[in-house]
mmCIF file of C-alpha atoms in Angstrom:
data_model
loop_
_atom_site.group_PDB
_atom_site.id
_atom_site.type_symbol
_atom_site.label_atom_id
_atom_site.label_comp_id
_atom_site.label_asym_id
_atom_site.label_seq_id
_atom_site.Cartn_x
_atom_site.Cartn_y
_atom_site.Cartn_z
ATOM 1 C CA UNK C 1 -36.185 30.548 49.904
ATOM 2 C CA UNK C 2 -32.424 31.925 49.216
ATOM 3 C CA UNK C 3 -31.512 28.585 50.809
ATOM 4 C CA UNK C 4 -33.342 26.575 48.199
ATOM 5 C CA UNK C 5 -32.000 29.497 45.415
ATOM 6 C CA UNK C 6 -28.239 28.568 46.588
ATOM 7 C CA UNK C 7 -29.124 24.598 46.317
ATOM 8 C CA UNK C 8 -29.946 24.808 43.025
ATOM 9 C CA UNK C 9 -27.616 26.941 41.568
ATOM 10 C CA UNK C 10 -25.070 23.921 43.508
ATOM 11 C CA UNK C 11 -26.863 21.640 41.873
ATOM 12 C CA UNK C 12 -26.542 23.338 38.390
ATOM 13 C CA UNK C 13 -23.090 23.722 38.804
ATOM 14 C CA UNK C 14 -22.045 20.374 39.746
ATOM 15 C CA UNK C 15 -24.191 18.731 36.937
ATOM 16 C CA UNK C 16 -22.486 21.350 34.049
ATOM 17 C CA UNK C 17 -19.092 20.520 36.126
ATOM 18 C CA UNK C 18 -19.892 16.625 35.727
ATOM 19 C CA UNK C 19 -21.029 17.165 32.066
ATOM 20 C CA UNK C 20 -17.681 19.132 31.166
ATOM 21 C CA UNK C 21 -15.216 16.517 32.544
ATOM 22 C CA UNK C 22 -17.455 13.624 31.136
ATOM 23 C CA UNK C 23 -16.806 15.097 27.913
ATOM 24 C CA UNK C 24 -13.198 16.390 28.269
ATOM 25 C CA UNK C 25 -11.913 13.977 29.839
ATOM 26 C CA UNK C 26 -8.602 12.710 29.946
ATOM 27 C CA UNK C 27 -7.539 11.533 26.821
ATOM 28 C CA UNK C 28 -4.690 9.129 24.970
ATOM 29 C CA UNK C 29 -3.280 9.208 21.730
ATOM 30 C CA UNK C 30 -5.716 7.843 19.085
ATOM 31 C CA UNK C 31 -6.122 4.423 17.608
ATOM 32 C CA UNK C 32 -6.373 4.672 13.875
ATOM 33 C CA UNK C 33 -6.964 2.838 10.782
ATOM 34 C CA UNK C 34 -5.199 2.683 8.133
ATOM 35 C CA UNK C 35 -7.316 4.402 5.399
ATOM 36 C CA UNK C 36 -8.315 7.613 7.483
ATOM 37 C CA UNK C 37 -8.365 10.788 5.202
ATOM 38 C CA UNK C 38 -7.812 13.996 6.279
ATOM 39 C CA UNK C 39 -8.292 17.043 3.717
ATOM 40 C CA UNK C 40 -7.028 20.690 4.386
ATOM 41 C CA UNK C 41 -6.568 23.681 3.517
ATOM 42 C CA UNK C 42 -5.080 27.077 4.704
ATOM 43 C CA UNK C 43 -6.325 30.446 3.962
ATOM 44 C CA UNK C 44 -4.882 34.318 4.235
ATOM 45 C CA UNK C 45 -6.172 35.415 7.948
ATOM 46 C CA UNK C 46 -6.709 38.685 6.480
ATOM 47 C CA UNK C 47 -8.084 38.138 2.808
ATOM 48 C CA UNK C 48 -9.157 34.822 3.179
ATOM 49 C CA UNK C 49 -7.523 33.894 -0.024
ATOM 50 C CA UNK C 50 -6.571 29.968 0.017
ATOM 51 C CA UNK C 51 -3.025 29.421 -0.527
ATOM 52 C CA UNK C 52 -2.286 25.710 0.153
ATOM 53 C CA UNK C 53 -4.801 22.342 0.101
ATOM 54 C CA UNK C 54 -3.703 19.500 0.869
ATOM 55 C CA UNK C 55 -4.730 15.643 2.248
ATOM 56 C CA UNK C 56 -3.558 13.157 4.081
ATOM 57 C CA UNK C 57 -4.483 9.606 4.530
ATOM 58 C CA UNK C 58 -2.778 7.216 7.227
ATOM 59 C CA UNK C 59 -1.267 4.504 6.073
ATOM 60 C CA UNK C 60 -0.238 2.832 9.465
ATOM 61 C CA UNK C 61 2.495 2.823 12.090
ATOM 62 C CA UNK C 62 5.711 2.823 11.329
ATOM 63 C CA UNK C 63 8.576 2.537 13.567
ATOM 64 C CA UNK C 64 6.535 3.173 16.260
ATOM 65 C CA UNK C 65 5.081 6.464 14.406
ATOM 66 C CA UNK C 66 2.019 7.600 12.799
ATOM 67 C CA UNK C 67 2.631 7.253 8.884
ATOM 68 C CA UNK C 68 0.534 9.256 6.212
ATOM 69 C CA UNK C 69 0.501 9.607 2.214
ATOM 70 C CA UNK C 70 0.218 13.127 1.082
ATOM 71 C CA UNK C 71 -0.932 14.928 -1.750
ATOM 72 C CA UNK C 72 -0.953 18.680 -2.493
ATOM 73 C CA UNK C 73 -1.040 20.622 -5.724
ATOM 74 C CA UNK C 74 2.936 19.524 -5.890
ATOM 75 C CA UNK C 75 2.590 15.856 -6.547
ATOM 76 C CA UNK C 76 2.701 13.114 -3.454
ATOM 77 C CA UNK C 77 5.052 12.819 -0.277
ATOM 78 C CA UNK C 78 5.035 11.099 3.170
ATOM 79 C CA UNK C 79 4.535 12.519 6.152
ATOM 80 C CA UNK C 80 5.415 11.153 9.290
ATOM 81 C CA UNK C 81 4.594 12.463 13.121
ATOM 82 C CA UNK C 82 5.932 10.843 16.714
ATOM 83 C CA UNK C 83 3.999 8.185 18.333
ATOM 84 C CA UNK C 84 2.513 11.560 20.203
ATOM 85 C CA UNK C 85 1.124 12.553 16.805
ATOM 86 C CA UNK C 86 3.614 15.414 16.699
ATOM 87 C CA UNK C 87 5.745 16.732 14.332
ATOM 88 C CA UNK C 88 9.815 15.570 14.766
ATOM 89 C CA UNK C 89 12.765 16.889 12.833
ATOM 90 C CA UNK C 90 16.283 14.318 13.011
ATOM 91 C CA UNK C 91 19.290 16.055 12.402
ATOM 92 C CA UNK C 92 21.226 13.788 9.551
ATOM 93 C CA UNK C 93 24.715 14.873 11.564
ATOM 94 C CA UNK C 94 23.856 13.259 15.076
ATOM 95 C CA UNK C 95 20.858 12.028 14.648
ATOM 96 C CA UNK C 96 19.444 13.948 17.346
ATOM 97 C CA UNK C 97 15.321 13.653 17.463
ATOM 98 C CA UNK C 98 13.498 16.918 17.917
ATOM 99 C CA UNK C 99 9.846 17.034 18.424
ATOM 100 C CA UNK C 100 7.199 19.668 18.770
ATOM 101 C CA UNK C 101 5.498 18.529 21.472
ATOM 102 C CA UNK C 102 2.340 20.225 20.843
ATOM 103 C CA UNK C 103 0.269 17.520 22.376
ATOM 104 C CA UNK C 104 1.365 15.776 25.825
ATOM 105 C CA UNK C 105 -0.535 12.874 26.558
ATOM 106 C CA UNK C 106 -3.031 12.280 28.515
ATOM 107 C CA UNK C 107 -3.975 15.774 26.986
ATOM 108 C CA UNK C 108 -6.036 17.635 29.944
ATOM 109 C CA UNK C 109 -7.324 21.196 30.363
ATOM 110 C CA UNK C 110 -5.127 22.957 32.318
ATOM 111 C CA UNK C 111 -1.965 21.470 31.403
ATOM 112 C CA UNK C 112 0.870 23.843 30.967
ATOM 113 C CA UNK C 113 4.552 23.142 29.709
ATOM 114 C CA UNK C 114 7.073 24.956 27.384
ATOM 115 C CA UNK C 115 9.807 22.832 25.532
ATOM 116 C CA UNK C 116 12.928 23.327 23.133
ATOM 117 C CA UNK C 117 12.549 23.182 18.850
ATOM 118 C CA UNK C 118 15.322 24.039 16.647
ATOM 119 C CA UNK C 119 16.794 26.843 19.552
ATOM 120 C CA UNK C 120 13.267 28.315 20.396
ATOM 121 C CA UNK C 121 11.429 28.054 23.699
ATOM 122 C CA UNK C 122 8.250 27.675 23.160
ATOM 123 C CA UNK C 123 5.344 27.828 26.461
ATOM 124 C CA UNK C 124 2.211 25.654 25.823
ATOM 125 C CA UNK C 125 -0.950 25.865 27.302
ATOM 126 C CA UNK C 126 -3.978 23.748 27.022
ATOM 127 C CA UNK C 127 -6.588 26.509 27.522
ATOM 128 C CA UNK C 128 -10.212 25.175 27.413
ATOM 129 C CA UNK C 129 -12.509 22.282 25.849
ATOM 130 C CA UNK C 130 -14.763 23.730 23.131
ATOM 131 C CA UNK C 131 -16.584 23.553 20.402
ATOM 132 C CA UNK C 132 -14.934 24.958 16.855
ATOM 133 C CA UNK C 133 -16.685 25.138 13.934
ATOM 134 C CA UNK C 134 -14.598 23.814 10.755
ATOM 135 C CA UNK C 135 -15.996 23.176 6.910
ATOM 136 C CA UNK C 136 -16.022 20.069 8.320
ATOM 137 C CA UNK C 137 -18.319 20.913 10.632
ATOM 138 C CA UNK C 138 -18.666 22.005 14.568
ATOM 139 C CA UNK C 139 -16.270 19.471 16.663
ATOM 140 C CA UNK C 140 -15.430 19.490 20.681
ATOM 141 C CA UNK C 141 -12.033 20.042 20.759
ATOM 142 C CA UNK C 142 -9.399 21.146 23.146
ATOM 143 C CA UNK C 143 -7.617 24.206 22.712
ATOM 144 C CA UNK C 144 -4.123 24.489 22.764
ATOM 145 C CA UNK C 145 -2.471 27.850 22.612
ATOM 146 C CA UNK C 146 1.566 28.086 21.919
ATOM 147 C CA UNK C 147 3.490 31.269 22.516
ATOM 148 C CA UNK C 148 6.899 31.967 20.978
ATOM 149 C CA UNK C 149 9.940 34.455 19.573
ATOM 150 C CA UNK C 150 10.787 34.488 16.125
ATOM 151 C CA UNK C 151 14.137 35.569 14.608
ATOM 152 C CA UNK C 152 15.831 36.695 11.946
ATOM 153 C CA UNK C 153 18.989 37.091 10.417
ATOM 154 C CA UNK C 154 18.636 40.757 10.777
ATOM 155 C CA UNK C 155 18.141 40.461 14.591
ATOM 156 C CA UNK C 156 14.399 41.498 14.264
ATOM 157 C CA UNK C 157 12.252 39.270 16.766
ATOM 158 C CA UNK C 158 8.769 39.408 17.557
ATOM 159 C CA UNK C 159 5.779 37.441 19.352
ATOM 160 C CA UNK C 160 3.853 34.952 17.947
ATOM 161 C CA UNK C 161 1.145 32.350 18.722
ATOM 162 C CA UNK C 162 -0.652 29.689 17.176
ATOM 163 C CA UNK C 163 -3.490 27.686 18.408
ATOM 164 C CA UNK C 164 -4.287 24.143 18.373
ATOM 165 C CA UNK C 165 -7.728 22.386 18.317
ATOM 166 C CA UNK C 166 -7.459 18.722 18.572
ATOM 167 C CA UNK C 167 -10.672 16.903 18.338
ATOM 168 C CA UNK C 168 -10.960 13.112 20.106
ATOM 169 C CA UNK C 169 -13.767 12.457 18.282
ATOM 170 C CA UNK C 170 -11.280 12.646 14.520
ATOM 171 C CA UNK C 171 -8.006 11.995 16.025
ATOM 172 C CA UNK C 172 -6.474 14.872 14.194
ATOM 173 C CA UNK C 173 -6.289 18.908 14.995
ATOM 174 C CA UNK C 174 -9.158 19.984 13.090
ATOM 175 C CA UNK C 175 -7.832 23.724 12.796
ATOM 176 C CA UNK C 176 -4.724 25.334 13.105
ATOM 177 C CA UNK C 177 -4.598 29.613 13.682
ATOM 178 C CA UNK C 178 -1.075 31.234 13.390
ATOM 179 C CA UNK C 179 -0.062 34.501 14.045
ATOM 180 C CA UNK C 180 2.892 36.811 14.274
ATOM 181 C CA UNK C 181 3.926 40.254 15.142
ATOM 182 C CA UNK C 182 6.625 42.690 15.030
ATOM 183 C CA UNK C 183 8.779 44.271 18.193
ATOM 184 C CA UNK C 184 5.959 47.266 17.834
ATOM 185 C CA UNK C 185 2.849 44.689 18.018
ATOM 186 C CA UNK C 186 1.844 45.243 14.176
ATOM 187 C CA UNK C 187 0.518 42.305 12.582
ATOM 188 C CA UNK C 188 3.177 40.221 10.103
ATOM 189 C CA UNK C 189 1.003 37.102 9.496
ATOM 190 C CA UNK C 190 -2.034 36.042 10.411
ATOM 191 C CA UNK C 191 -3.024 32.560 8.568
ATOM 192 C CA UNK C 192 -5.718 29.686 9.358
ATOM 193 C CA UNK C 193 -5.420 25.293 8.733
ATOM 194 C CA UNK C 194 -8.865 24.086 8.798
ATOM 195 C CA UNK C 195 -10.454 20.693 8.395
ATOM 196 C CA UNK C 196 -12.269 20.684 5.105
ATOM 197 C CA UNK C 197 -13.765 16.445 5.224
ATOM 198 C CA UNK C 198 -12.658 13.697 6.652
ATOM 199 C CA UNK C 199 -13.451 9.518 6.357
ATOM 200 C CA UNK C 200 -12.483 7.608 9.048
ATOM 201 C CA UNK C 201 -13.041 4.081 9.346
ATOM 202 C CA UNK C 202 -12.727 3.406 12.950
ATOM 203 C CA UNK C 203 -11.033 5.761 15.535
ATOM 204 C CA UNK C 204 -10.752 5.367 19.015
ATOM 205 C CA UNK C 205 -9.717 8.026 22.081
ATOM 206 C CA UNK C 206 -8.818 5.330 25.001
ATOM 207 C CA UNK C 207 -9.482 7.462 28.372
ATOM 208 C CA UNK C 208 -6.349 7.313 30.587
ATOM 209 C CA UNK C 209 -5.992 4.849 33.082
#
């Protein structure tokens, strides 16, 4: 009897292990069309009060990166991220390139790393594949948790963190969660980037090989 107990709680196991890496996988950057739209917005952690909305379609690659059209209550711009799909920064003296490499491809759980932006260290850690629920609804995502110092010019420093959920399914983080602290642990900012809608012609997550 226990032995049959033990088989099937094997059994169990191995099938929700086989259903968790059929699902989070391995994955590559995504293959977009031009004409995706991506609509956010970003709310007060603590009141809830929306301060910024914004959207974003993609208009194509550029250069070897991801281009997008903007528009926020401010009028139009152009927004473009590294053939990762992160954010870069080129300094107009050297032209130095520095990225925040967020996302490291082929993006797996477990995947830890910590890199250099603008003077900071900052540890990454790709914690889990989950479901998140967004006002664009509930996507599988993987979570990616950064960890970090901030500065000031008054030599105050403090942790914070912000977390990452990148759905495969969109091509896009679907929500963003940011928080700081002081050197005593009280909370400074607390602030949340969620997915409001979305169109998407075609996009595709190509497994790694």
């Amino acid at each position: 009897m226990k032995t049959a107990i033990k088989a099937k709680v094997l059994l169990l196991a191995t099938a929700m292990f086989a259903a968790f890496s059929a699902h989070a996988g391995d994955v590559m950057p995504p293959t977009l069309t031009p004409g995706a739209t991506f609509e956010f917005h970003r709310v007060d952690g603590f009141t809830g009060a929306e301060n910024q909305h914004w959207t974003l379609t993609f208009q194509g690659m550029k250069n070897g990166n991801y281009a997008y059209s903007g528009v926020n209550r401010e009028g139009k711009y152009t927004v473009y991220r590294s053939k990762n799909l992160n954010n870069f920064a080129v300094d107009k003296k050297t032209g130095e390139v520095s990225e925040a490499q967020i996302l490291r491809w082929p993006l797996t759980v477990g995947n830890s790393y910590s890199y250099q932006y603008q003077g900071n260290t900052i540890k990454v850690n790709v914690t889990d594949f989950e479901k998140v629920e967004t006002p664009a609804g509930v996507f599988d995502a993987y979570r990616i948790k950064l960890n970090g110092t901030w500065h000031d010019e008054d030599n105050y420093s403090g942790p914070w963190y912000e977390i990452y959920w990148y759905a495969p399914s969109v091509g896009f983080f679907v929500k963003i969660e940011y928080s700081s602290a002081d050197m005593l642990g009280r909370h400074l900012q607390w602030r949340k980037t969620e997915l409001i809608k979305y169109t998407i012609p075609s996009v595709q997550a190509s497994p790694a090989n």
